[in-house]
mmCIF file of C-alpha atoms in Angstrom:
data_model
loop_
_atom_site.group_PDB
_atom_site.id
_atom_site.type_symbol
_atom_site.label_atom_id
_atom_site.label_comp_id
_atom_site.label_asym_id
_atom_site.label_seq_id
_atom_site.Cartn_x
_atom_site.Cartn_y
_atom_site.Cartn_z
ATOM 1 C CA MET O 926 -14.906 -41.615 81.511
ATOM 2 C CA GLU O 927 -17.354 -38.799 80.893
ATOM 3 C CA ASN O 928 -15.154 -36.390 81.936
ATOM 4 C CA LEU O 929 -12.009 -37.734 79.888
ATOM 5 C CA SER O 930 -14.544 -37.877 76.826
ATOM 6 C CA ARG O 931 -15.342 -34.518 77.271
ATOM 7 C CA ARG O 932 -11.530 -33.386 77.664
ATOM 8 C CA LYS O 933 -10.707 -35.221 74.425
ATOM 9 C CA ALA O 934 -13.951 -33.132 72.522
ATOM 10 C CA LEU O 935 -12.538 -29.958 74.004
ATOM 11 C CA SER O 936 -9.131 -30.454 73.098
ATOM 12 C CA LEU O 937 -10.037 -31.544 69.562
ATOM 13 C CA GLY O 938 -12.540 -28.289 69.311
ATOM 14 C CA VAL O 939 -9.601 -26.069 70.089
ATOM 15 C CA ALA O 940 -7.550 -27.959 67.467
ATOM 16 C CA LEU O 941 -10.058 -27.136 64.725
ATOM 17 C CA GLY O 942 -11.078 -23.688 66.416
ATOM 18 C CA LEU O 943 -14.330 -25.094 67.470
ATOM 19 C CA VAL O 944 -14.344 -24.330 71.345
ATOM 20 C CA GLY O 945 -17.470 -24.190 73.535
ATOM 21 C CA VAL O 946 -18.110 -27.615 73.278
ATOM 22 C CA ALA O 947 -21.133 -28.283 75.338
ATOM 23 C CA GLY O 948 -23.949 -31.420 75.248
ATOM 24 C CA PRO O 949 -25.114 -32.433 71.735
ATOM 25 C CA ALA O 950 -28.678 -32.603 72.845
ATOM 26 C CA GLN O 951 -28.585 -28.907 73.373
ATOM 27 C CA ALA O 952 -27.528 -27.784 69.712
ATOM 28 C CA TRP O 953 -30.855 -28.880 67.927
ATOM 29 C CA ALA O 954 -33.170 -26.625 70.196
ATOM 30 C CA SER O 955 -31.211 -23.413 68.978
ATOM 31 C CA THR O 956 -33.069 -20.314 68.064
ATOM 32 C CA GLY O 957 -30.160 -19.193 65.625
ATOM 33 C CA SER O 958 -31.613 -20.668 62.583
ATOM 34 C CA VAL O 959 -32.881 -19.197 59.369
ATOM 35 C CA THR O 960 -36.437 -18.516 60.790
ATOM 36 C CA GLY O 961 -35.143 -17.570 64.129
ATOM 37 C CA ALA O 962 -37.510 -20.149 65.821
ATOM 38 C CA ASP O 963 -37.481 -23.059 67.383
ATOM 39 C CA ALA O 964 -38.161 -26.118 65.703
ATOM 40 C CA GLY O 965 -40.789 -28.369 67.138
ATOM 41 C CA THR O 966 -39.109 -31.767 66.076
ATOM 42 C CA GLY O 967 -35.504 -32.157 66.331
ATOM 43 C CA PRO O 968 -33.558 -32.650 62.773
ATOM 44 C CA GLU O 969 -31.967 -36.133 64.325
ATOM 45 C CA TRP O 970 -35.725 -37.315 63.740
ATOM 46 C CA ILE O 971 -36.219 -35.751 60.070
ATOM 47 C CA TRP O 972 -35.376 -37.417 56.949
ATOM 48 C CA ASP O 973 -37.185 -36.707 53.727
ATOM 49 C CA ASP O 974 -41.019 -37.089 53.131
ATOM 50 C CA ALA O 975 -40.577 -35.779 49.636
ATOM 51 C CA ALA O 976 -37.970 -37.859 48.159
ATOM 52 C CA ASP O 977 -38.049 -41.173 50.805
ATOM 53 C CA PRO O 978 -41.184 -43.022 49.782
ATOM 54 C CA LEU O 979 -40.577 -41.772 46.007
ATOM 55 C CA MET O 980 -37.474 -43.764 46.052
ATOM 56 C CA VAL O 981 -38.875 -46.858 48.143
ATOM 57 C CA SER O 982 -41.418 -47.113 44.921
ATOM 58 C CA MET O 983 -38.565 -46.365 42.419
ATOM 59 C CA LEU O 984 -36.266 -48.904 44.166
ATOM 60 C CA ASP O 985 -39.003 -51.615 44.447
ATOM 61 C CA ASN O 986 -40.299 -51.239 41.008
ATOM 62 C CA GLY O 987 -37.265 -51.351 39.359
ATOM 63 C CA HIS O 988 -37.233 -48.187 37.923
ATOM 64 C CA VAL O 989 -33.217 -46.974 39.344
ATOM 65 C CA PRO O 990 -31.717 -48.405 36.065
ATOM 66 C CA ALA O 991 -33.855 -46.475 33.837
ATOM 67 C CA ILE O 992 -33.744 -43.129 35.768
ATOM 68 C CA ASN O 993 -30.037 -43.657 35.594
ATOM 69 C CA THR O 994 -29.946 -43.777 32.005
ATOM 70 C CA ALA O 995 -32.551 -40.641 31.374
ATOM 71 C CA TRP O 996 -30.890 -38.253 33.589
ATOM 72 C CA ALA O 997 -27.235 -38.882 32.402
ATOM 73 C CA SER O 998 -27.617 -35.390 30.094
ATOM 74 C CA TRP O 999 -29.367 -33.680 32.780
ATOM 75 C CA VAL O 1000 -26.722 -31.559 34.100
ATOM 76 C CA ASN O 1001 -27.194 -27.515 34.131
ATOM 77 C CA ASN O 1002 -29.817 -26.003 35.927
ATOM 78 C CA ASN O 1003 -31.501 -25.026 33.242
ATOM 79 C CA ASP O 1004 -31.683 -28.486 31.113
ATOM 80 C CA PRO O 1005 -35.290 -29.744 30.599
ATOM 81 C CA LEU O 1006 -36.317 -32.266 32.838
ATOM 82 C CA PRO O 1007 -35.226 -35.687 31.128
ATOM 83 C CA THR O 1008 -37.521 -37.451 29.175
ATOM 84 C CA GLY O 1009 -38.055 -41.193 30.096
ATOM 85 C CA LEU O 1010 -38.704 -40.778 33.425
ATOM 86 C CA PRO O 1011 -41.412 -42.796 35.442
ATOM 87 C CA ALA O 1012 -44.198 -39.984 35.783
ATOM 88 C CA GLU O 1013 -44.283 -40.073 39.579
ATOM 89 C CA PHE O 1014 -40.591 -39.271 39.269
ATOM 90 C CA SER O 1015 -40.674 -36.545 37.034
ATOM 91 C CA ALA O 1016 -43.489 -34.896 38.864
ATOM 92 C CA TYR O 1017 -41.020 -34.917 42.112
ATOM 93 C CA LEU O 1018 -38.297 -33.389 39.931
ATOM 94 C CA GLY O 1019 -40.677 -30.498 38.716
ATOM 95 C CA GLN O 1020 -41.530 -29.505 42.180
ATOM 96 C CA VAL O 1021 -38.320 -29.413 43.865
ATOM 97 C CA ASN O 1022 -36.213 -28.395 40.819
ATOM 98 C CA ARG O 1023 -35.919 -24.886 42.007
ATOM 99 C CA LEU O 1024 -34.613 -22.398 44.383
ATOM 100 C CA PRO O 1025 -36.148 -21.505 47.475
ATOM 101 C CA SER O 1026 -38.102 -18.524 47.626
ATOM 102 C CA TRP O 1027 -35.623 -17.167 50.296
ATOM 103 C CA ALA O 1028 -32.566 -17.389 48.381
ATOM 104 C CA ASP O 1029 -30.574 -14.303 47.561
ATOM 105 C CA PRO O 1030 -29.183 -13.624 44.053
ATOM 106 C CA THR O 1031 -27.140 -11.166 45.100
ATOM 107 C CA LYS O 1032 -25.652 -13.096 48.119
ATOM 108 C CA LEU O 1033 -25.074 -16.026 45.736
ATOM 109 C CA ALA O 1034 -23.570 -14.185 43.205
ATOM 110 C CA ARG O 1035 -20.913 -13.049 45.608
ATOM 111 C CA ALA O 1036 -20.363 -16.563 46.978
ATOM 112 C CA ALA O 1037 -19.610 -17.630 43.562
ATOM 113 C CA ASP O 1038 -16.908 -14.679 43.318
ATOM 114 C CA PHE O 1039 -15.708 -15.417 46.434
ATOM 115 C CA ASN O 1040 -15.370 -19.473 45.889
ATOM 116 C CA ARG O 1041 -13.419 -18.325 42.450
ATOM 117 C CA ARG O 1042 -10.808 -15.944 44.483
ATOM 118 C CA ARG O 1043 -10.446 -18.479 47.297
ATOM 119 C CA ASP O 1044 -10.464 -21.619 45.122
ATOM 120 C CA THR O 1045 -6.747 -22.524 46.351
ATOM 121 C CA TYR O 1046 -7.761 -22.480 50.055
ATOM 122 C CA LEU O 1047 -11.197 -24.052 49.166
ATOM 123 C CA PHE O 1048 -9.634 -26.829 47.653
ATOM 124 C CA MET O 1049 -7.166 -27.887 50.275
ATOM 125 C CA LEU O 1050 -9.468 -27.620 52.905
ATOM 126 C CA TYR O 1051 -12.485 -29.711 51.417
ATOM 127 C CA GLY O 1052 -10.212 -32.170 50.202
ATOM 128 C CA LEU O 1053 -7.497 -33.115 52.976
ATOM 129 C CA GLY O 1054 -9.462 -31.027 55.653
ATOM 130 C CA SER O 1055 -13.101 -32.177 55.253
ATOM 131 C CA GLY O 1056 -13.244 -35.323 53.126
ATOM 132 C CA ILE O 1057 -10.437 -37.214 55.795
ATOM 133 C CA MET O 1058 -12.615 -35.147 58.751
ATOM 134 C CA SER O 1059 -15.611 -37.338 57.106
ATOM 135 C CA THR O 1060 -13.680 -40.695 57.990
ATOM 136 C CA VAL O 1061 -13.578 -40.032 61.532
ATOM 137 C CA ILE O 1062 -17.615 -38.947 61.864
ATOM 138 C CA PRO O 1063 -18.986 -42.318 62.695
ATOM 139 C CA ARG O 1064 -22.250 -42.175 61.186
ATOM 140 C CA GLU O 1065 -21.082 -40.924 58.073
ATOM 141 C CA ALA O 1066 -18.026 -43.405 57.649
ATOM 142 C CA LYS O 1067 -20.201 -46.530 58.521
ATOM 143 C CA SER O 1068 -22.986 -45.433 55.716
ATOM 144 C CA VAL O 1069 -20.317 -44.477 53.221
ATOM 145 C CA TYR O 1070 -18.454 -47.676 53.715
ATOM 146 C CA TRP O 1071 -21.184 -50.019 53.732
ATOM 147 C CA SER O 1072 -23.186 -48.618 50.971
ATOM 148 C CA ALA O 1073 -22.562 -49.240 47.497
ATOM 149 C CA GLY O 1074 -19.859 -46.490 46.864
ATOM 150 C CA GLY O 1075 -18.003 -47.353 49.488
ATOM 151 C CA ALA O 1076 -16.391 -50.555 47.481
ATOM 152 C CA GLN O 1077 -15.178 -47.783 44.911
ATOM 153 C CA MET O 1078 -13.911 -44.846 46.712
ATOM 154 C CA GLN O 1079 -12.547 -43.079 43.779
ATOM 155 C CA ASP O 1080 -15.815 -43.149 42.068
ATOM 156 C CA ARG O 1081 -17.600 -42.057 45.719
ATOM 157 C CA ALA O 1082 -14.661 -39.490 46.176
ATOM 158 C CA ALA O 1083 -15.263 -38.183 42.363
ATOM 159 C CA LYS O 1084 -18.861 -37.482 43.193
ATOM 160 C CA THR O 1085 -18.410 -36.189 46.655
ATOM 161 C CA PHE O 1086 -15.938 -33.660 45.048
ATOM 162 C CA THR O 1087 -18.730 -32.760 42.461
ATOM 163 C CA PHE O 1088 -21.026 -31.321 45.044
ATOM 164 C CA GLY O 1089 -18.475 -29.013 46.415
ATOM 165 C CA TYR O 1090 -16.811 -28.256 42.576
ATOM 166 C CA ASP O 1091 -20.264 -27.277 41.209
ATOM 167 C CA LEU O 1092 -21.121 -25.326 44.838
ATOM 168 C CA SER O 1093 -17.972 -23.444 44.262
ATOM 169 C CA GLN O 1094 -18.554 -22.397 40.551
ATOM 170 C CA LEU O 1095 -19.132 -19.249 39.062
ATOM 171 C CA GLY O 1096 -22.690 -18.891 38.167
ATOM 172 C CA ALA O 1097 -23.319 -22.198 40.424
ATOM 173 C CA PHE O 1098 -26.892 -21.098 41.224
ATOM 174 C CA GLU O 1099 -27.494 -19.590 37.726
ATOM 175 C CA PRO O 1100 -29.347 -21.013 35.009
ATOM 176 C CA THR O 1101 -26.230 -22.147 33.403
ATOM 177 C CA GLY O 1102 -24.784 -23.410 36.188
ATOM 178 C CA GLN O 1103 -25.074 -27.118 37.828
ATOM 179 C CA PHE O 1104 -25.527 -26.951 41.348
ATOM 180 C CA VAL O 1105 -29.175 -27.056 41.606
ATOM 181 C CA VAL O 1106 -29.515 -30.326 39.729
ATOM 182 C CA THR O 1107 -26.304 -31.936 41.288
ATOM 183 C CA ALA O 1108 -28.083 -30.981 44.713
ATOM 184 C CA ASN O 1109 -30.893 -32.727 43.281
ATOM 185 C CA LYS O 1110 -29.943 -35.904 42.064
ATOM 186 C CA THR O 1111 -27.784 -36.170 45.648
ATOM 187 C CA ARG O 1112 -30.932 -35.783 47.204
ATOM 188 C CA VAL O 1113 -32.474 -38.577 45.464
ATOM 189 C CA VAL O 1114 -29.271 -40.440 46.116
ATOM 190 C CA HIS O 1115 -29.580 -39.871 49.939
ATOM 191 C CA ALA O 1116 -32.941 -41.513 49.842
ATOM 192 C CA ALA O 1117 -32.229 -44.472 48.059
ATOM 193 C CA VAL O 1118 -29.341 -44.811 50.630
ATOM 194 C CA ARG O 1119 -31.691 -44.706 53.340
ATOM 195 C CA HIS O 1120 -34.142 -47.286 51.806
ATOM 196 C CA LEU O 1121 -31.242 -49.468 51.243
ATOM 197 C CA LEU O 1122 -28.715 -49.475 53.922
ATOM 198 C CA PRO O 1123 -30.909 -50.751 56.883
ATOM 199 C CA GLN O 1124 -31.348 -53.906 54.626
ATOM 200 C CA SER O 1125 -27.695 -54.647 54.807
ATOM 201 C CA PRO O 1126 -26.818 -56.795 57.828
ATOM 202 C CA HIS O 1127 -23.217 -55.519 57.785
ATOM 203 C CA TRP O 1128 -24.475 -51.854 58.346
ATOM 204 C CA ARG O 1129 -26.884 -52.663 60.633
ATOM 205 C CA ALA O 1130 -24.166 -54.679 62.967
ATOM 206 C CA VAL O 1131 -22.075 -51.280 63.453
ATOM 207 C CA ALA O 1132 -24.876 -48.458 63.139
ATOM 208 C CA ASP O 1133 -26.187 -46.638 66.334
ATOM 209 C CA GLU O 1134 -28.863 -45.462 64.101
ATOM 210 C CA THR O 1135 -31.854 -47.471 62.294
ATOM 211 C CA VAL O 1136 -32.269 -45.145 59.452
ATOM 212 C CA PRO O 1137 -29.304 -43.397 57.912
ATOM 213 C CA ILE O 1138 -28.696 -39.824 56.647
ATOM 214 C CA SER O 1139 -31.169 -37.585 58.817
ATOM 215 C CA ALA O 1140 -31.314 -33.659 58.414
ATOM 216 C CA ALA O 1141 -29.076 -33.818 61.669
ATOM 217 C CA ASP O 1142 -26.389 -35.763 60.057
ATOM 218 C CA ILE O 1143 -26.400 -33.679 56.964
ATOM 219 C CA LEU O 1144 -25.933 -30.796 59.098
ATOM 220 C CA VAL O 1145 -23.072 -32.144 60.780
ATOM 221 C CA THR O 1146 -21.727 -32.869 57.318
ATOM 222 C CA PHE O 1147 -22.240 -29.280 56.499
ATOM 223 C CA HIS O 1148 -20.358 -28.459 59.726
ATOM 224 C CA SER O 1149 -17.176 -30.271 58.608
ATOM 225 C CA LEU O 1150 -17.461 -28.549 55.376
ATOM 226 C CA GLY O 1151 -18.841 -25.066 55.450
ATOM 227 C CA THR O 1152 -18.166 -24.377 59.043
ATOM 228 C CA TYR O 1153 -14.848 -25.896 59.125
ATOM 229 C CA VAL O 1154 -13.526 -24.061 55.969
ATOM 230 C CA HIS O 1155 -15.271 -20.568 57.677
ATOM 231 C CA ARG O 1156 -12.790 -20.912 60.667
ATOM 232 C CA LYS O 1157 -9.814 -22.078 59.075
ATOM 233 C CA LEU O 1158 -10.024 -19.304 56.890
ATOM 234 C CA LEU O 1159 -10.311 -16.883 59.881
ATOM 235 C CA ASP O 1160 -7.501 -18.899 61.492
ATOM 236 C CA TRP O 1161 -5.257 -18.411 58.567
ATOM 237 C CA ARG O 1162 -5.974 -14.711 58.718
ATOM 238 C CA ILE O 1163 -6.949 -14.721 54.927
ATOM 239 C CA PRO O 1164 -8.242 -11.316 53.784
ATOM 240 C CA TYR O 1165 -12.301 -12.330 54.419
ATOM 241 C CA PRO O 1166 -14.569 -9.251 54.919
ATOM 242 C CA ALA O 1167 -17.724 -9.711 56.414
ATOM 243 C CA ALA O 1168 -19.955 -9.429 52.829
ATOM 244 C CA ASP O 1169 -17.920 -12.307 51.687
ATOM 245 C CA GLN O 1170 -18.485 -14.381 54.734
ATOM 246 C CA GLU O 1171 -22.490 -13.696 54.855
ATOM 247 C CA ALA O 1172 -22.500 -14.769 50.978
ATOM 248 C CA PHE O 1173 -20.329 -17.994 51.686
ATOM 249 C CA LEU O 1174 -22.886 -18.808 54.475
ATOM 250 C CA HIS O 1175 -25.821 -17.966 52.365
ATOM 251 C CA SER O 1176 -24.655 -20.302 49.496
ATOM 252 C CA TRP O 1177 -24.234 -23.369 52.088
ATOM 253 C CA GLN O 1178 -27.887 -22.425 53.218
ATOM 254 C CA VAL O 1179 -29.364 -22.642 49.958
ATOM 255 C CA ALA O 1180 -27.492 -25.502 49.434
ATOM 256 C CA ILE O 1181 -28.473 -27.776 52.586
ATOM 257 C CA ASN O 1182 -32.230 -26.239 52.015
ATOM 258 C CA LEU O 1183 -31.595 -28.158 48.502
ATOM 259 C CA LEU O 1184 -30.841 -31.398 50.233
ATOM 260 C CA GLY O 1185 -34.267 -31.512 51.783
ATOM 261 C CA VAL O 1186 -33.176 -29.880 55.158
ATOM 262 C CA PRO O 1187 -35.744 -28.180 56.712
ATOM 263 C CA TYR O 1188 -35.129 -24.135 56.616
ATOM 264 C CA GLU O 1189 -36.264 -23.707 60.329
ATOM 265 C CA HIS O 1190 -33.224 -25.872 61.395
ATOM 266 C CA ILE O 1191 -30.478 -24.314 59.054
ATOM 267 C CA PRO O 1192 -28.027 -22.029 61.437
ATOM 268 C CA LEU O 1193 -28.857 -18.527 60.265
ATOM 269 C CA THR O 1194 -25.149 -16.864 61.238
ATOM 270 C CA TRP O 1195 -21.757 -18.008 61.402
ATOM 271 C CA ALA O 1196 -21.737 -17.543 65.146
ATOM 272 C CA ALA O 1197 -24.825 -19.729 65.528
ATOM 273 C CA ALA O 1198 -23.094 -22.339 62.891
ATOM 274 C CA GLU O 1199 -19.855 -22.589 65.121
ATOM 275 C CA LYS O 1200 -21.898 -22.872 68.314
ATOM 276 C CA GLN O 1201 -24.110 -25.636 66.803
ATOM 277 C CA SER O 1202 -20.849 -27.560 65.230
ATOM 278 C CA ALA O 1203 -18.950 -27.236 68.780
ATOM 279 C CA GLN O 1204 -22.072 -29.084 70.060
ATOM 280 C CA VAL O 1205 -22.680 -31.878 67.571
ATOM 281 C CA LEU O 1206 -19.628 -32.305 65.264
ATOM 282 C CA THR O 1207 -16.595 -32.083 67.680
ATOM 283 C CA PRO O 1208 -17.639 -34.472 70.570
ATOM 284 C CA ILE O 1209 -18.970 -36.840 68.144
ATOM 285 C CA LEU O 1210 -15.137 -37.346 66.297
ATOM 286 C CA THR O 1211 -13.749 -40.975 66.273
ATOM 287 C CA PRO O 1212 -12.128 -43.427 64.652
ATOM 288 C CA SER O 1213 -13.772 -46.469 63.174
ATOM 289 C CA THR O 1214 -12.691 -49.661 61.648
ATOM 290 C CA GLU O 1215 -14.607 -48.343 58.355
ATOM 291 C CA GLY O 1216 -13.483 -44.575 58.858
ATOM 292 C CA ILE O 1217 -9.514 -45.620 58.982
ATOM 293 C CA ALA O 1218 -10.252 -48.091 56.180
ATOM 294 C CA LEU O 1219 -11.749 -45.073 53.818
ATOM 295 C CA ALA O 1220 -8.880 -42.749 54.998
ATOM 296 C CA GLU O 1221 -6.413 -44.676 53.851
ATOM 297 C CA ASP O 1222 -8.315 -45.541 50.260
ATOM 298 C CA LEU O 1223 -8.893 -41.436 49.973
ATOM 299 C CA LEU O 1224 -5.316 -40.970 50.626
ATOM 300 C CA GLY O 1225 -3.933 -43.859 48.804
ATOM 301 C CA LEU O 1226 -6.098 -42.222 45.733
ATOM 302 C CA THR O 1227 -3.036 -39.814 45.664
ATOM 303 C CA ALA O 1228 -0.449 -42.294 44.375
ATOM 304 C CA GLN O 1229 -2.397 -42.411 41.337
ATOM 305 C CA ILE O 1230 -1.120 -39.022 39.784
ATOM 306 C CA ASP O 1231 2.128 -37.084 40.110
ATOM 307 C CA LEU O 1232 1.562 -34.368 42.687
ATOM 308 C CA GLY O 1233 5.121 -33.861 43.083
ATOM 309 C CA VAL O 1234 5.196 -34.574 46.908
ATOM 310 C CA THR O 1235 5.227 -37.391 48.824
ATOM 311 C CA ARG O 1236 2.717 -39.420 51.103
ATOM 312 C CA GLY O 1237 4.485 -38.211 54.121
ATOM 313 C CA PHE O 1238 3.968 -34.852 52.932
ATOM 314 C CA ILE O 1239 0.271 -35.138 52.589
ATOM 315 C CA ASN O 1240 -0.144 -37.236 55.959
ATOM 316 C CA GLU O 1241 1.456 -34.070 57.592
ATOM 317 C CA PHE O 1242 -0.840 -31.677 55.732
ATOM 318 C CA VAL O 1243 -3.939 -33.755 57.044
ATOM 319 C CA ARG O 1244 -2.316 -33.534 60.761
ATOM 320 C CA TYR O 1245 -1.820 -29.815 60.226
ATOM 321 C CA VAL O 1246 -5.319 -29.186 59.254
ATOM 322 C CA LEU O 1247 -7.192 -31.310 61.465
ATOM 323 C CA SER O 1248 -4.868 -32.021 64.424
ATOM 324 C CA ASP O 1249 -2.569 -34.807 65.396
ATOM 325 C CA GLU O 1250 -4.922 -36.201 67.094
ATOM 326 C CA VAL O 1251 -7.010 -37.271 64.359
ATOM 327 C CA GLY O 1252 -4.011 -38.076 62.321
ATOM 328 C CA ASP O 1253 -3.012 -40.609 65.293
ATOM 329 C CA TRP O 1254 -6.683 -42.194 65.366
ATOM 330 C CA LEU O 1255 -6.047 -42.839 61.366
ATOM 331 C CA GLY O 1256 -2.575 -44.537 61.881
ATOM 332 C CA LEU O 1257 -1.036 -41.565 59.685
ATOM 333 C CA LYS O 1258 2.650 -42.264 59.734
ATOM 334 C CA ARG O 1259 5.040 -39.382 60.790
ATOM 335 C CA ASP O 1260 7.359 -37.462 58.721
ATOM 336 C CA TYR O 1261 9.071 -35.012 60.632
ATOM 337 C CA VAL O 1262 10.737 -33.246 57.696
ATOM 338 C CA SER O 1263 7.476 -32.791 55.852
ATOM 339 C CA ALA O 1264 5.881 -31.621 59.017
ATOM 340 C CA ALA O 1265 8.530 -28.987 59.405
ATOM 341 C CA LEU O 1266 7.979 -27.820 55.827
ATOM 342 C CA VAL O 1267 4.356 -27.532 56.048
ATOM 343 C CA ARG O 1268 4.063 -25.823 59.105
ATOM 344 C CA THR O 1269 6.741 -22.892 57.806
ATOM 345 C CA ALA O 1270 5.971 -22.958 53.963
ATOM 346 C CA TRP O 1271 2.373 -23.070 53.817
ATOM 347 C CA PRO O 1272 1.939 -19.843 56.079
ATOM 348 C CA ALA O 1273 4.800 -18.139 54.155
ATOM 349 C CA TYR O 1274 2.529 -19.310 50.713
ATOM 350 C CA VAL O 1275 -0.890 -18.250 52.047
ATOM 351 C CA LEU O 1276 0.801 -14.566 52.978
ATOM 352 C CA PHE O 1277 2.814 -14.455 49.505
ATOM 353 C CA ARG O 1278 -0.555 -15.313 47.523
ATOM 354 C CA GLU O 1279 -2.602 -12.706 49.452
ATOM 355 C CA GLY O 1280 -0.077 -10.264 48.896
ATOM 356 C CA LEU O 1281 0.871 -9.648 52.214
ATOM 357 C CA SER O 1282 4.667 -10.691 51.917
ATOM 358 C CA PRO O 1283 6.881 -9.413 49.037
ATOM 359 C CA VAL O 1284 8.691 -12.891 49.359
ATOM 360 C CA MET O 1285 7.696 -15.902 47.431
ATOM 361 C CA PRO O 1286 8.743 -18.819 49.078
ATOM 362 C CA GLY O 1287 10.687 -21.459 47.563
ATOM 363 C CA THR O 1288 8.129 -23.910 47.844
ATOM 364 C CA PHE O 1289 5.285 -21.707 46.015
ATOM 365 C CA TYR O 1290 5.367 -23.692 42.671
ATOM 366 C CA MET O 1291 4.996 -26.964 44.654
ATOM 367 C CA PHE O 1292 2.423 -25.870 46.616
ATOM 368 C CA ASP O 1293 0.401 -24.551 43.570
ATOM 369 C CA GLN O 1294 0.845 -27.411 41.756
ATOM 370 C CA PHE O 1295 -0.138 -29.594 44.688
ATOM 371 C CA VAL O 1296 -3.452 -27.568 44.644
ATOM 372 C CA ARG O 1297 -4.022 -28.055 41.244
ATOM 373 C CA ALA O 1298 -3.094 -31.754 40.979
ATOM 374 C CA LEU O 1299 -5.427 -32.632 44.196
ATOM 375 C CA ALA O 1300 -8.478 -30.673 42.244
ATOM 376 C CA MET O 1301 -7.982 -32.570 39.316
ATOM 377 C CA LEU O 1302 -7.689 -35.823 41.230
ATOM 378 C CA PHE O 1303 -11.584 -35.902 42.643
ATOM 379 C CA LEU O 1304 -12.856 -34.409 39.179
ATOM 380 C CA ASN O 1305 -13.751 -36.817 36.959
ATOM 381 C CA LYS O 1306 -10.821 -39.307 38.029
ATOM 382 C CA GLY O 1307 -8.111 -36.996 36.722
ATOM 383 C CA SER O 1308 -9.680 -36.377 33.834
ATOM 384 C CA SER O 1309 -10.460 -33.165 31.919
ATOM 385 C CA GLY O 1310 -14.110 -33.761 31.870
ATOM 386 C CA THR O 1311 -16.537 -30.575 33.763
ATOM 387 C CA THR O 1312 -18.905 -33.182 35.462
ATOM 388 C CA THR O 1313 -19.075 -36.370 37.107
ATOM 389 C CA PRO O 1314 -21.818 -38.530 36.590
ATOM 390 C CA ILE O 1315 -24.593 -39.187 39.647
ATOM 391 C CA THR O 1316 -26.014 -42.520 39.629
ATOM 392 C CA ILE O 1317 -28.690 -43.612 42.020
ATOM 393 C CA PRO O 1318 -27.177 -47.113 43.571
ATOM 394 C CA THR O 1319 -29.545 -50.094 43.828
ATOM 395 C CA GLY O 1320 -27.398 -52.314 46.392
ATOM 396 C CA ASN O 1321 -24.959 -51.897 49.155
ATOM 397 C CA ARG O 1322 -21.685 -53.112 49.890
ATOM 398 C CA ALA O 1323 -21.622 -57.022 49.549
ATOM 399 C CA ASN O 1324 -18.634 -57.304 52.116
ATOM 400 C CA ARG O 1325 -15.609 -56.127 53.784
ATOM 401 C CA VAL O 1326 -12.483 -55.406 51.664
ATOM 402 C CA GLY O 1327 -9.060 -55.898 53.422
#
């Protein structure tokens, strides 16, 4: 059984471009972090010493509704801290609402420009790659499903998309950007969920951890996003110079740290990130009842707006970017006509967009519209707003739907 599991992990690792799968326990002892030093305690045993006790107090004392009201207008990085917050909560935000001292403004500016230039691929990979991959990360899928947001997946998807969208914006880390605020709100939500989910008998019945969203879990999510996208851009042979690669990684290093992951656990290089990903992400990918339901919810959202494509096309694009193995796990029905279209037209689309081919494929307009519609689907539920409100939950999902 162990050899079979390892063979499955290796085959999936090859499909996702993450090879060299090893034992997960080896990954957290790596010296390939931003400090270049071993950490004394593995991130699987680290949560958030600053935010967790704070949110226990805020939840137990009934302050969360007032916080959600007070911080609704707190959007841009240079916005003053909202008034009407409990003093303890306001003091916490005053301490964390800043970039780490090691953040490099030059690299962050280049990362913002890189995201602008590569937004087409980022939307597709974050939305139909990373987003669906999250449903076969068992801990993440179960935590999302049984949290309050799991019962309202379009709203939950909008909030998740906002994190990546704000990170990808020009000036994301500048005073007029929004990502520092978005990250701080997300960190607080994580802390609330850590307190709430262990109270759910449904989550406890399926979870293999007693407290969710450890630093290790956040790093796994980073690999399903940043590391995965990095590898796909290379696999698709999209021009991706070293300076862009370094800047893209740095933006993610800062993002992860803003979520509370200690900097000594953050990979220093893409090589270290890919090695860690092959050890801690690829081997754990597997379907779950919750994940299958979430994937169907997420893919079903695309029927709400006119993408100009069929569900079969979407299923096949997911298979293209994640593998047929993942598609089979999630029960994505095959559409072989769409499969042939995706596998031939998408590479041609990439070549033309990058100026590597003078021939515009006949499907160019369809792909371009598809990308834009996909982006707007998750941003404010398809509206033209510029931000999606992030609110702190006060409870869990009550029961299973369907």
